[in-house]
Short mmCIF file of C-alpha atoms in Angstrom, two decimals:
data_model
loop_
_atom_site.label_atom_id
_atom_site.label_comp_id
_atom_site.label_asym_id
_atom_site.label_seq_id
_atom_site.Cartn_x
_atom_site.Cartn_y
_atom_site.Cartn_z
CA MET A 10 13.08 44.97 24.13
CA GLY A 11 12.39 45.58 28.00
CA LYS A 12 11.95 43.03 30.75
CA ILE A 13 10.33 39.99 30.11
CA LYS A 14 6.67 39.97 30.87
CA LYS A 15 5.88 37.81 34.51
CA PHE A 16 3.72 34.76 33.80
CA THR A 17 3.30 32.27 36.24
CA ASN A 18 3.58 29.07 34.13
CA ALA A 19 5.12 27.69 30.92
CA GLU A 20 2.08 27.59 28.89
CA GLU A 21 1.61 31.34 29.31
CA HIS A 22 5.01 31.86 28.21
CA MET A 23 4.62 29.59 25.31
CA ASN A 24 1.68 31.46 24.11
CA PHE A 25 3.24 34.98 24.08
CA GLY A 26 6.11 33.53 22.29
CA ASN A 27 3.62 32.39 19.88
CA LEU A 28 2.07 35.95 19.58
CA LEU A 29 5.68 37.18 18.94
CA LEU A 30 6.52 34.58 16.34
CA ALA A 31 3.44 35.42 14.37
CA LYS A 32 4.61 39.06 14.20
CA ASN A 33 8.16 38.03 12.98
CA LYS A 34 9.63 39.18 16.41
CA TYR A 35 11.92 35.98 16.49
CA ALA A 36 14.36 36.92 19.08
CA GLU A 37 11.98 38.31 21.65
CA ALA A 38 9.79 35.20 21.01
CA ALA A 39 12.91 32.66 21.80
CA LYS A 40 13.30 34.57 25.16
CA TYR A 41 9.82 33.46 26.15
CA TYR A 42 10.09 30.03 24.77
CA LYS A 43 13.25 29.72 26.82
CA GLN A 44 11.59 31.07 29.89
CA ALA A 45 8.99 28.37 29.12
CA LEU A 46 11.59 25.67 29.18
CA LYS A 47 13.10 26.94 32.42
CA LEU A 48 9.74 26.47 34.08
CA ASN A 49 9.15 23.16 31.89
CA PRO A 50 12.19 21.67 30.43
CA ASN A 51 9.88 18.78 28.89
CA HIS A 52 7.78 21.08 26.84
CA ALA A 53 8.17 19.36 23.39
CA ARG A 54 6.33 22.25 21.43
CA ALA A 55 8.16 24.83 23.55
CA TRP A 56 11.35 22.85 22.00
CA GLY A 57 10.00 22.55 18.84
CA ASN A 58 8.87 26.53 18.54
CA LEU A 59 12.38 27.42 19.87
CA GLY A 60 13.75 25.34 17.01
CA ALA A 61 11.57 27.08 14.38
CA VAL A 62 12.79 30.55 15.66
CA TYR A 63 16.42 29.63 15.41
CA LYS A 64 15.57 28.33 11.67
CA PHE A 65 14.05 31.76 11.06
CA LEU A 66 17.17 33.49 12.69
CA ASN A 67 19.46 31.34 10.34
CA LYS A 68 20.92 29.54 13.55
CA LEU A 69 20.76 26.12 11.86
CA PRO A 70 22.81 24.06 14.43
CA LEU A 71 20.76 25.53 17.30
CA ALA A 72 17.59 25.01 15.40
CA GLU A 73 18.62 21.36 14.81
CA GLU A 74 19.55 20.75 18.48
CA SER A 75 16.21 22.28 19.89
CA LEU A 76 14.06 19.98 17.38
CA LYS A 77 15.97 17.00 18.22
CA LYS A 78 15.02 17.61 22.02
CA ALA A 79 11.49 18.11 21.08
CA ILE A 80 11.34 14.69 19.11
CA ALA A 81 12.96 13.18 21.98
CA ILE A 82 10.23 14.15 24.44
CA ASN A 83 7.42 13.69 21.99
CA PRO A 84 8.00 11.47 18.73
CA ASN A 85 4.31 11.70 17.70
CA LEU A 86 4.22 15.32 16.65
CA PRO A 87 4.55 15.41 12.73
CA HIS A 88 5.31 18.96 12.43
CA LEU A 89 8.49 18.38 14.35
CA PHE A 90 9.72 15.91 12.08
CA TYR A 91 8.76 18.12 9.15
CA ASN A 92 10.56 21.20 10.64
CA LEU A 93 13.74 19.18 11.30
CA GLY A 94 13.57 17.98 7.74
CA ILE A 95 13.73 21.74 6.46
CA VAL A 96 16.63 22.52 8.96
CA PHE A 97 18.55 19.65 7.19
CA GLU A 98 17.48 20.93 3.86
CA GLU A 99 19.05 24.20 4.63
CA GLN A 100 22.24 22.68 5.54
CA LYS A 101 22.32 20.54 2.37
CA HIS A 102 21.79 17.28 4.33
CA ILE A 103 19.23 16.13 1.82
CA ARG A 104 18.82 12.43 2.41
CA LYS A 105 18.24 13.48 6.45
CA ALA A 106 15.85 15.83 5.13
CA ILE A 107 13.86 13.28 3.30
CA VAL A 108 14.13 10.83 5.99
CA ASN A 109 12.31 13.43 8.59
CA ILE A 110 9.77 14.46 6.12
CA GLU A 111 8.82 10.82 5.42
CA GLN A 112 8.44 10.32 9.04
CA ALA A 113 6.22 13.28 9.37
CA ILE A 114 3.95 11.93 6.57
CA LYS A 115 3.89 8.59 8.14
CA LEU A 116 2.74 10.17 11.29
CA ASP A 117 0.05 12.23 9.16
CA PRO A 118 -0.74 10.75 5.65
CA ASP A 119 -2.84 13.88 5.16
CA PHE A 120 0.06 16.32 5.90
CA LYS A 121 -0.13 18.19 2.50
CA GLU A 122 2.75 20.59 3.05
CA ALA A 123 5.04 17.48 3.72
CA ILE A 124 3.92 15.76 0.84
CA ASN A 125 4.43 18.59 -1.64
CA HIS A 126 8.13 19.02 0.02
CA LEU A 127 8.88 15.57 -0.35
CA PHE A 128 7.91 15.75 -3.88
CA LEU A 129 10.38 19.03 -4.08
CA LEU A 130 13.35 17.26 -2.33
CA ARG A 131 13.20 14.38 -4.73
CA ARG A 132 13.29 16.59 -7.77
CA GLN A 133 16.03 18.46 -6.38
CA ILE A 134 18.12 15.48 -6.02
CA CYS A 135 16.91 13.74 -9.26
CA ASP A 136 15.44 10.77 -7.41
CA TRP A 137 12.90 9.93 -9.99
CA GLY A 138 12.38 6.04 -8.40
CA ASP A 139 8.82 6.53 -7.47
CA ILE A 140 8.13 10.16 -8.69
CA ASP A 141 5.02 9.03 -10.59
CA LYS A 142 3.65 7.55 -7.53
CA LEU A 143 4.36 10.79 -5.60
CA GLU A 144 2.69 12.81 -8.06
CA LYS A 145 -0.36 10.66 -8.21
CA ILE A 146 -0.59 11.36 -4.34
CA LEU A 147 -0.15 15.17 -5.00
CA ASP A 148 -3.25 15.11 -7.29
CA GLU A 149 -5.32 12.68 -5.21
CA LYS A 150 -4.64 14.52 -1.77
CA ASP A 151 -4.69 18.35 -3.53
CA CYS A 152 -1.41 18.87 -2.35
CA ASP A 153 0.16 20.94 -5.29
CA THR A 154 1.31 24.61 -4.47
CA PRO A 155 1.40 27.14 -7.34
CA PHE A 156 5.15 26.35 -7.39
CA SER A 157 5.05 22.68 -7.63
CA SER A 158 2.35 23.09 -10.36
CA ILE A 159 4.34 25.06 -12.62
CA MET A 160 7.18 22.33 -12.16
CA ARG A 161 5.26 19.47 -13.43
CA GLN A 162 2.40 20.86 -14.96
CA GLY A 163 2.67 22.27 -18.59
CA ASP A 164 -1.11 22.94 -18.42
CA PRO A 165 -1.90 26.91 -17.82
CA ALA A 166 -5.53 26.05 -17.15
CA LYS A 167 -4.16 23.97 -14.19
CA ASN A 168 -1.45 26.35 -12.93
CA LEU A 169 -4.19 28.89 -12.56
CA ALA A 170 -6.59 26.67 -10.76
CA THR A 171 -3.66 25.84 -8.32
CA ALA A 172 -2.67 29.26 -7.71
CA ARG A 173 -6.38 30.61 -7.30
CA ASN A 174 -7.13 27.82 -4.84
CA TRP A 175 -4.08 28.86 -2.77
CA CYS A 176 -4.90 32.49 -3.06
CA GLN A 177 -8.41 32.33 -2.08
CA LYS A 178 -7.12 30.47 1.30
CA LEU A 179 -4.85 33.37 1.95
CA GLU A 180 -7.52 35.87 1.10
CA LYS A 181 -10.02 34.39 3.67
CA THR A 182 -7.44 35.33 6.32
CA ILE A 183 -7.39 38.97 5.48
CA PRO A 184 -9.98 40.78 7.58
CA GLY A 185 -11.34 43.17 4.70
CA GLN A 186 -9.93 46.27 3.37
CA LEU A 187 -7.96 48.05 5.87
CA PHE A 188 -6.43 50.95 3.61
CA THR A 189 -8.31 53.46 1.80
CA PHE A 190 -6.86 55.65 -0.77
CA ASP A 191 -7.36 59.27 -2.01
CA ILE A 192 -6.53 58.61 -5.44
CA ALA A 193 -7.42 62.31 -6.57
CA GLU A 194 -5.06 63.96 -4.07
CA ARG A 195 -2.20 61.26 -4.89
CA LYS A 196 -2.54 62.43 -8.46
CA LYS A 197 -1.46 65.90 -7.43
CA ASN A 198 2.08 64.49 -6.94
CA ASN A 199 4.17 65.17 -9.81
CA LYS A 200 5.91 61.95 -9.28
CA VAL A 201 4.51 58.05 -9.21
CA ARG A 202 5.62 56.39 -5.98
CA VAL A 203 7.04 52.75 -7.10
CA GLY A 204 7.73 50.16 -4.44
CA TYR A 205 9.22 47.22 -5.16
CA ILE A 206 8.88 44.23 -2.49
CA SER A 207 10.85 41.05 -2.48
CA ARG A 208 12.95 38.49 -0.22
CA ASP A 209 15.53 38.41 -2.83
CA PHE A 210 17.35 41.64 -2.78
CA ARG A 211 20.31 39.85 -2.35
CA LYS A 212 22.91 37.20 -3.81
CA HIS A 213 20.10 35.71 -5.72
CA PRO A 214 18.78 35.48 -9.46
CA ILE A 215 16.29 37.80 -8.85
CA GLY A 216 18.42 40.25 -7.16
CA GLN A 217 21.21 39.76 -9.90
CA LEU A 218 18.50 40.42 -12.64
CA VAL A 219 17.04 43.83 -11.25
CA ALA A 220 20.49 45.41 -9.46
CA ALA A 221 21.15 47.51 -12.42
CA MET A 222 17.64 48.86 -13.35
CA PHE A 223 17.04 51.30 -10.37
CA ASP A 224 19.65 53.54 -11.70
CA TYR A 225 17.69 54.11 -14.90
CA HIS A 226 14.38 55.03 -13.51
CA ASP A 227 13.51 58.72 -14.41
CA ARG A 228 13.40 60.56 -10.97
CA SER A 229 11.70 63.71 -12.61
CA LYS A 230 8.63 61.13 -12.89
CA PHE A 231 9.28 58.58 -10.29
CA LYS A 232 10.24 57.89 -6.66
CA ILE A 233 11.47 54.34 -6.21
CA GLN A 234 11.36 52.37 -2.95
CA ALA A 235 12.60 48.99 -2.08
CA TYR A 236 10.98 46.96 0.73
CA ALA A 237 13.15 43.70 1.42
CA TYR A 238 12.13 40.80 3.90
CA GLY A 239 14.81 38.19 3.06
CA VAL A 240 18.06 37.51 4.58
CA LYS A 241 20.69 40.40 4.25
CA ASP A 242 23.67 40.02 2.56
CA ASP A 243 26.78 41.82 1.58
CA SER A 244 26.58 40.96 -1.86
CA VAL A 245 27.31 43.33 -4.73
CA TYR A 246 23.62 43.14 -5.75
CA ARG A 247 22.44 44.24 -2.49
CA GLN A 248 24.61 46.96 -2.55
CA MET A 249 23.54 48.17 -6.01
CA ILE A 250 20.06 47.79 -5.03
CA GLU A 251 20.40 49.94 -1.64
CA ALA A 252 22.50 52.51 -3.56
CA GLY A 253 20.01 52.62 -6.66
CA VAL A 254 16.70 53.38 -4.89
CA ASP A 255 15.45 56.58 -3.16
CA ASN A 256 14.58 54.43 0.03
CA PHE A 257 15.63 50.85 1.16
CA VAL A 258 13.36 49.50 4.10
CA ASP A 259 13.97 46.09 5.70
CA LEU A 260 10.47 44.66 6.47
CA ALA A 261 12.07 41.35 7.82
CA PRO A 262 11.73 42.36 11.55
CA MET A 263 7.95 43.60 10.87
CA GLY A 264 4.91 41.17 10.74
CA ASP A 265 2.74 41.32 7.67
CA LEU A 266 0.51 43.83 9.05
CA GLU A 267 3.10 46.04 10.29
CA ALA A 268 4.79 45.84 7.03
CA ALA A 269 1.85 46.64 5.00
CA GLN A 270 1.13 49.62 7.24
CA ARG A 271 4.90 50.83 6.51
CA ILE A 272 4.13 50.60 2.83
CA TYR A 273 0.73 52.39 3.06
CA HIS A 274 2.34 55.29 5.37
CA ASP A 275 5.13 55.57 2.72
CA GLN A 276 2.21 56.41 -0.09
CA VAL A 277 3.17 53.74 -2.47
CA ASP A 278 1.16 54.20 -5.72
CA ILE A 279 2.53 51.01 -7.40
CA LEU A 280 3.66 48.29 -5.58
CA VAL A 281 5.47 45.54 -7.60
CA ASP A 282 5.99 41.94 -6.15
CA LEU A 283 9.13 40.40 -7.36
CA THR A 284 8.70 37.09 -5.40
CA GLY A 285 5.42 35.67 -6.12
CA HIS A 286 4.78 32.05 -5.07
CA THR A 287 8.39 31.12 -4.35
CA GLY A 288 9.98 30.11 -1.20
CA GLU A 289 9.16 31.80 1.87
CA ASN A 290 7.41 34.55 0.17
CA ARG A 291 5.22 36.84 2.21
CA MET A 292 2.46 37.47 -0.16
CA ALA A 293 0.25 38.08 2.79
CA ILE A 294 1.44 41.64 2.66
CA CYS A 295 0.41 42.28 -0.71
CA ALA A 296 -2.93 40.57 0.25
CA LEU A 297 -3.58 43.41 2.60
CA ARG A 298 -3.52 45.70 -0.28
CA PRO A 299 -1.27 48.64 1.10
CA ALA A 300 -1.15 50.10 -2.32
CA PRO A 301 -3.76 51.29 -4.86
CA VAL A 302 -2.03 49.49 -7.72
CA GLN A 303 -0.41 46.21 -7.16
CA VAL A 304 1.71 44.15 -9.78
CA SER A 305 3.05 40.84 -10.16
CA TRP A 306 6.39 40.69 -11.85
CA LEU A 307 9.52 38.67 -12.59
CA GLY A 308 10.06 36.47 -9.43
CA PHE A 309 7.31 33.61 -10.35
CA PRO A 310 6.59 32.32 -13.77
CA GLY A 311 3.01 32.13 -13.88
CA THR A 312 -0.09 33.73 -12.93
CA SER A 313 -0.46 34.69 -9.12
CA GLY A 314 -4.18 33.67 -9.01
CA ALA A 315 -4.59 36.30 -6.60
CA GLY A 316 -7.43 39.02 -6.46
CA PHE A 317 -5.17 41.45 -4.92
CA PHE A 318 -2.72 41.74 -7.96
CA ASP A 319 -4.27 44.23 -10.66
CA TYR A 320 -1.52 43.52 -13.14
CA ALA A 321 1.14 40.95 -14.21
CA ILE A 322 3.94 42.21 -16.59
CA VAL A 323 4.50 39.68 -19.48
CA ASP A 324 5.45 39.64 -23.18
CA LYS A 325 3.97 38.18 -26.35
CA THR A 326 6.24 35.02 -26.60
CA LEU A 327 5.57 34.26 -23.08
CA VAL A 328 1.67 34.60 -23.27
CA PRO A 329 0.23 34.21 -26.66
CA GLN A 330 -3.44 35.44 -27.02
CA SER A 331 -5.24 32.16 -26.23
CA HIS A 332 -3.51 31.99 -22.79
CA VAL A 333 -5.03 35.34 -21.82
CA PRO A 334 -7.76 33.82 -19.97
CA PHE A 335 -5.48 31.57 -17.90
CA TYR A 336 -4.16 34.74 -15.82
CA SER A 337 -5.99 36.20 -12.84
CA GLU A 338 -4.26 39.60 -13.35
CA LYS A 339 -4.63 42.02 -16.21
CA LEU A 340 -1.81 41.59 -18.50
CA VAL A 341 0.64 44.34 -19.51
CA PHE A 342 2.67 43.17 -22.68
CA LEU A 343 5.91 44.94 -22.70
CA PRO A 344 7.24 45.39 -26.33
CA ARG A 345 10.36 43.15 -25.41
CA CYS A 346 11.42 40.39 -23.06
CA TYR A 347 9.50 40.76 -19.82
CA GLN A 348 12.86 39.91 -18.07
CA VAL A 349 14.99 42.53 -17.05
CA ASN A 350 18.77 41.86 -17.25
CA ASN A 351 21.73 43.41 -15.58
CA ASN A 352 24.12 45.16 -18.09
CA LYS A 353 26.67 45.45 -15.22
CA ILE A 354 27.54 41.97 -14.91
CA VAL A 355 31.18 41.72 -15.08
CA ILE A 356 33.15 38.48 -16.45
CA SER A 357 36.29 37.60 -14.62
CA ASN A 358 39.53 38.09 -16.64
CA LYS A 359 41.19 34.71 -15.33
CA ARG A 360 42.10 32.16 -17.83
CA TYR A 361 40.26 28.97 -17.94
CA THR A 362 40.80 25.81 -20.11
CA ARG A 363 38.60 22.78 -20.47
CA GLN A 364 41.10 20.88 -18.49
CA ASP A 365 40.29 22.96 -15.38
CA PHE A 366 36.93 21.78 -14.98
CA GLY A 367 37.44 18.17 -16.25
CA LEU A 368 36.18 18.84 -19.70
CA PRO A 369 37.70 16.88 -22.58
CA GLU A 370 40.00 19.22 -24.88
CA LYS A 371 37.97 17.94 -28.13
CA GLY A 372 34.35 16.98 -28.43
CA ILE A 373 31.27 18.83 -28.20
CA VAL A 374 30.45 19.98 -24.54
CA PHE A 375 26.72 20.51 -24.09
CA THR A 376 25.62 21.97 -20.62
CA SER A 377 22.70 22.97 -18.56
CA PHE A 378 23.54 24.81 -15.52
CA ASN A 379 19.89 25.10 -14.66
CA GLN A 380 18.71 24.06 -10.97
CA THR A 381 18.50 20.28 -10.58
CA TYR A 382 14.82 20.19 -9.77
CA LYS A 383 13.91 21.46 -13.28
CA ILE A 384 15.49 18.19 -14.80
CA GLU A 385 12.96 15.53 -15.04
CA PRO A 386 12.97 12.25 -16.62
CA VAL A 387 11.59 13.08 -19.97
CA ILE A 388 14.25 15.64 -20.74
CA PHE A 389 17.08 14.08 -19.40
CA GLY A 390 16.21 10.99 -21.71
CA ILE A 391 16.38 13.39 -24.57
CA TRP A 392 19.69 14.61 -23.37
CA MET A 393 20.94 11.06 -23.34
CA THR A 394 19.70 10.30 -26.73
CA ILE A 395 21.60 13.57 -27.92
CA LEU A 396 25.06 12.12 -26.45
CA LYS A 397 24.45 8.67 -28.12
CA ARG A 398 23.96 10.50 -31.36
CA VAL A 399 26.97 12.87 -31.02
CA PRO A 400 30.23 10.53 -30.41
CA GLY A 401 32.62 12.11 -27.95
CA SER A 402 30.36 14.86 -26.43
CA ILE A 403 29.37 15.23 -23.00
CA LEU A 404 27.16 16.98 -20.84
CA TRP A 405 28.20 19.51 -18.27
CA LEU A 406 25.90 20.14 -15.50
CA TRP A 407 25.89 22.07 -12.08
CA LYS A 408 26.70 20.01 -8.96
CA HIS A 409 24.06 21.01 -6.79
CA THR A 410 24.47 18.33 -4.19
CA SER A 411 26.44 14.71 -4.48
CA GLU A 412 23.17 13.22 -4.51
CA ALA A 413 21.86 14.87 -7.65
CA ALA A 414 25.12 13.82 -9.18
CA GLU A 415 25.04 10.32 -7.99
CA ASN A 416 21.43 10.18 -9.15
CA LEU A 417 22.00 11.44 -12.50
CA LYS A 418 25.21 9.05 -13.25
CA ALA A 419 22.83 6.15 -12.36
CA ALA A 420 20.15 7.53 -14.74
CA ALA A 421 22.78 7.89 -17.44
CA ALA A 422 24.13 4.08 -16.79
CA TYR A 423 20.33 3.13 -17.01
CA ALA A 424 19.93 4.77 -20.42
CA LYS A 425 23.34 3.08 -21.60
CA VAL A 426 25.33 6.13 -21.51
CA ASP A 427 28.78 6.16 -19.86
CA PRO A 428 28.35 7.92 -16.66
CA LYS A 429 31.68 9.61 -17.37
CA ARG A 430 30.02 11.47 -20.09
CA LEU A 431 28.28 13.54 -17.16
CA THR A 432 30.76 16.07 -15.86
CA PHE A 433 29.65 18.22 -12.72
CA SER A 434 31.01 21.50 -11.34
CA ASP A 435 30.59 23.29 -8.12
CA LYS A 436 29.46 26.92 -7.66
CA LEU A 437 31.90 29.63 -8.47
CA SER A 438 31.40 33.54 -8.14
CA LYS A 439 29.12 34.92 -10.72
CA GLU A 440 32.06 36.44 -12.56
CA GLU A 441 34.26 33.30 -12.40
CA HIS A 442 31.03 31.09 -13.40
CA LEU A 443 30.46 33.37 -16.54
CA LYS A 444 34.01 33.08 -17.65
CA ARG A 445 33.93 28.96 -17.42
CA MET A 446 30.67 28.86 -19.13
CA ALA A 447 32.07 30.09 -22.39
CA LEU A 448 33.99 26.72 -22.41
CA ALA A 449 30.74 25.14 -23.59
CA ASP A 450 29.53 24.65 -27.02
CA LEU A 451 25.88 24.60 -26.61
CA GLY A 452 23.26 25.12 -23.74
CA LEU A 453 20.30 22.71 -23.30
CA ASP A 454 17.26 24.21 -21.95
CA THR A 455 15.02 22.14 -19.65
CA ARG A 456 11.49 21.17 -20.63
CA ILE A 457 8.90 22.12 -18.33
CA TYR A 458 10.38 24.61 -16.03
CA GLY A 459 13.09 26.37 -18.25
CA GLY A 460 15.86 28.52 -17.45
CA HIS A 461 15.49 32.22 -16.89
CA THR A 462 18.49 33.92 -15.54
CA THR A 463 20.52 30.83 -16.61
CA THR A 464 19.81 31.45 -20.24
CA SER A 465 20.60 35.20 -19.90
CA ASP A 466 24.08 34.05 -18.15
CA CYS A 467 24.92 31.62 -21.01
CA LEU A 468 24.32 34.41 -23.74
CA TRP A 469 26.39 36.77 -21.71
CA ALA A 470 29.02 34.36 -21.78
CA GLY A 471 28.70 33.86 -25.58
CA VAL A 472 27.02 30.33 -25.34
CA PRO A 473 24.02 29.61 -27.37
CA VAL A 474 20.95 28.13 -25.72
CA LEU A 475 18.67 25.74 -27.33
CA THR A 476 15.25 25.45 -26.19
CA LYS A 477 11.81 23.57 -26.81
CA MET A 478 9.06 26.11 -26.24
CA GLY A 479 6.42 24.59 -24.16
CA ASN A 480 2.89 25.57 -23.38
CA HIS A 481 2.97 27.64 -20.18
CA PHE A 482 4.79 30.55 -18.85
CA ALA A 483 7.87 28.60 -17.24
CA SER A 484 8.45 26.60 -20.57
CA ARG A 485 8.41 29.87 -22.62
CA VAL A 486 10.88 32.06 -20.95
CA CYS A 487 13.90 30.77 -22.61
CA ALA A 488 12.04 31.43 -26.00
CA SER A 489 11.21 34.84 -24.90
CA VAL A 490 14.94 35.67 -23.80
CA LEU A 491 16.23 34.06 -27.33
CA THR A 492 13.52 36.11 -29.30
CA GLU A 493 14.72 39.34 -27.68
CA ALA A 494 18.44 38.43 -28.26
CA LEU A 495 17.53 37.75 -32.09
CA LEU A 496 17.87 34.13 -31.86
CA PRO A 497 14.80 32.69 -33.12
CA GLU A 498 16.93 29.74 -34.70
CA LEU A 499 17.57 28.48 -31.30
CA ILE A 500 13.97 27.91 -30.46
CA THR A 501 12.41 24.74 -31.18
CA HIS A 502 8.68 23.51 -30.84
CA SER A 503 8.84 19.72 -30.42
CA LEU A 504 10.99 17.40 -28.34
CA LYS A 505 11.95 15.89 -31.65
CA GLU A 506 12.87 18.85 -33.24
CA TYR A 507 14.77 19.76 -30.27
CA GLU A 508 16.98 16.55 -30.15
CA ASP A 509 17.65 16.66 -33.98
CA LYS A 510 18.63 20.39 -33.94
CA ALA A 511 21.23 19.81 -30.94
CA VAL A 512 22.59 16.79 -32.97
CA TYR A 513 22.75 19.18 -36.00
CA LEU A 514 24.58 22.04 -34.68
CA ALA A 515 27.21 19.53 -32.85
CA HIS A 516 27.72 17.79 -36.53
CA ASN A 517 28.11 21.20 -37.89
CA PRO A 518 30.43 23.39 -36.19
CA LYS A 519 30.54 26.09 -38.85
CA VAL A 520 26.78 26.78 -38.13
CA LEU A 521 27.31 26.85 -34.34
CA THR A 522 30.21 29.17 -34.92
CA GLU A 523 28.14 31.30 -36.94
CA ILE A 524 25.65 31.54 -34.35
CA ARG A 525 28.07 32.06 -31.48
CA ARG A 526 29.83 35.39 -33.28
CA LYS A 527 26.21 36.88 -33.24
CA ILE A 528 26.10 36.62 -29.57
CA THR A 529 28.36 39.42 -28.43
CA HIS A 530 28.28 42.02 -25.55
CA LYS A 531 27.68 44.73 -28.20
CA HIS A 532 24.79 42.97 -29.90
CA LEU A 533 23.12 42.09 -26.30
CA GLN A 534 23.28 45.60 -25.21
CA LYS A 535 21.13 46.55 -28.01
CA ASN A 536 18.28 44.21 -26.97
CA LEU A 537 18.43 41.78 -24.12
CA TYR A 538 20.93 43.80 -21.98
CA ASP A 539 19.59 47.15 -23.01
CA THR A 540 18.67 47.90 -19.32
CA GLY A 541 17.91 51.60 -19.87
CA GLY A 542 15.67 50.71 -22.69
CA PHE A 543 13.88 48.23 -20.73
CA VAL A 544 13.19 50.62 -17.69
CA LYS A 545 11.89 53.11 -20.31
CA ASP A 546 9.41 50.69 -21.39
CA LEU A 547 8.64 49.50 -17.94
CA GLU A 548 7.95 53.19 -17.21
CA LYS A 549 5.69 53.50 -19.87
CA ALA A 550 3.52 50.73 -18.31
CA TYR A 551 3.78 52.15 -14.90
CA LEU A 552 2.28 55.38 -16.04
CA SER A 553 -0.52 53.75 -18.02
CA MET A 554 -1.49 51.96 -15.07
CA TRP A 555 -1.59 54.85 -12.99
CA GLU A 556 -3.35 57.19 -15.40
CA THR A 557 -6.16 54.30 -16.02
CA LEU A 558 -6.57 54.36 -12.30
CA LYS A 559 -9.69 56.58 -11.60
CA ALA A 560 -9.88 58.91 -8.70
#
């Protein structure tokens, strides 16, 4: 960037910084906010926006410092407390995050984004004390996002209504059709250009799932592009993705329009969004319609509710025919599980014992390494009943935060289960995590928002997973994975059946051992982890989409 434009006052610098911020030009925007603060050190909004820029640049201590200065100058702006809460969350200071977001709501009781985020934070640390009251407020003030909806609502009709409402608001910000496509001319090409767009081409469950698949695309029929807008890391997944595609483009420095223009310029025929309604998505890029065919897949377990996605990729376990009306997209049913898996995932050769992780040498070890926000009072109550019915058993969980661990221990005590029967483990590398998972006897899926990558990981580690198949996409993924792995005996259809099956397997080790014998890499590579076979089916779907498109 050249010299800073000369403005006469702080407000002009501030406004120009805002224009740059809207275009994702974070470093440049910071220069103008700093210049505004030189002219007016007490400009609260300039400090606040500088804090937001630092947050986007992942300079969290500087973001915290700037936002605190803004609040000291003007403690009556709710968005300052909200943004500070987000910065604390990024730093894993969840209690501080909650305090600040609650203050934002106190200043503005109708701050929908803050109310929704407070709900997410409470779920993240398993603080269920007044969660029913908070959910009532979510309903009364219409604060649901598509993500919170699938977390708490097992009703696909409600999921669709929430997603459609959110996308309609987004679509109103789009200035009409900006791009035109000469389909007849494009179809003269002997290769279909497929572009995958995601914020998660990194150390992330999505990055893990897709990392190996790009190598399997048939380059005689397809040209494969990847468009990233998330944080770049040096993970093996990022390296595999960059090496596996024909062209890797970093959209992070670009605004939404510039990013869409780049995709259009690259003449992408089929744009596949792998993020959906998950955190810090940039669905606005897809809303600008830079490709003639646009597809929603993998990142978000539900309908997008968007008019700008033509297709969603699913399977028959995920979406029974009676649920088809609850999707805004035309559904493409793969003849296998919709979730691709990485057949190149390596398991550590370290030797672990149960003692290494504080697990009992004897007794059944149940496990659920799902994200803590997926755990809610009903399923946790079932888990506690299972522990009571299986003497000597324990439940092994991921220690997302110390707050979540303490709250779950308290919930166990309230259920009259010794909190010592809950064991928590910190994160390890994926290779080491898969190795330690093999120490468990049986995985227990969550209820409303079930396991996805976690279920695949468990099976790759040789551990069976028990699920209760629900009524919406997010609660049926585990069943889809188990169906593909030829393990239908681990799918239940009521909470009572789920509880009884867990207890039965715990009391019948021969049956459990027989199931475990089926879960070998050799077996899984013929179905769930047949990455090459999956890509062939995916390519058939792409070709059908492209051939169906009329010139």
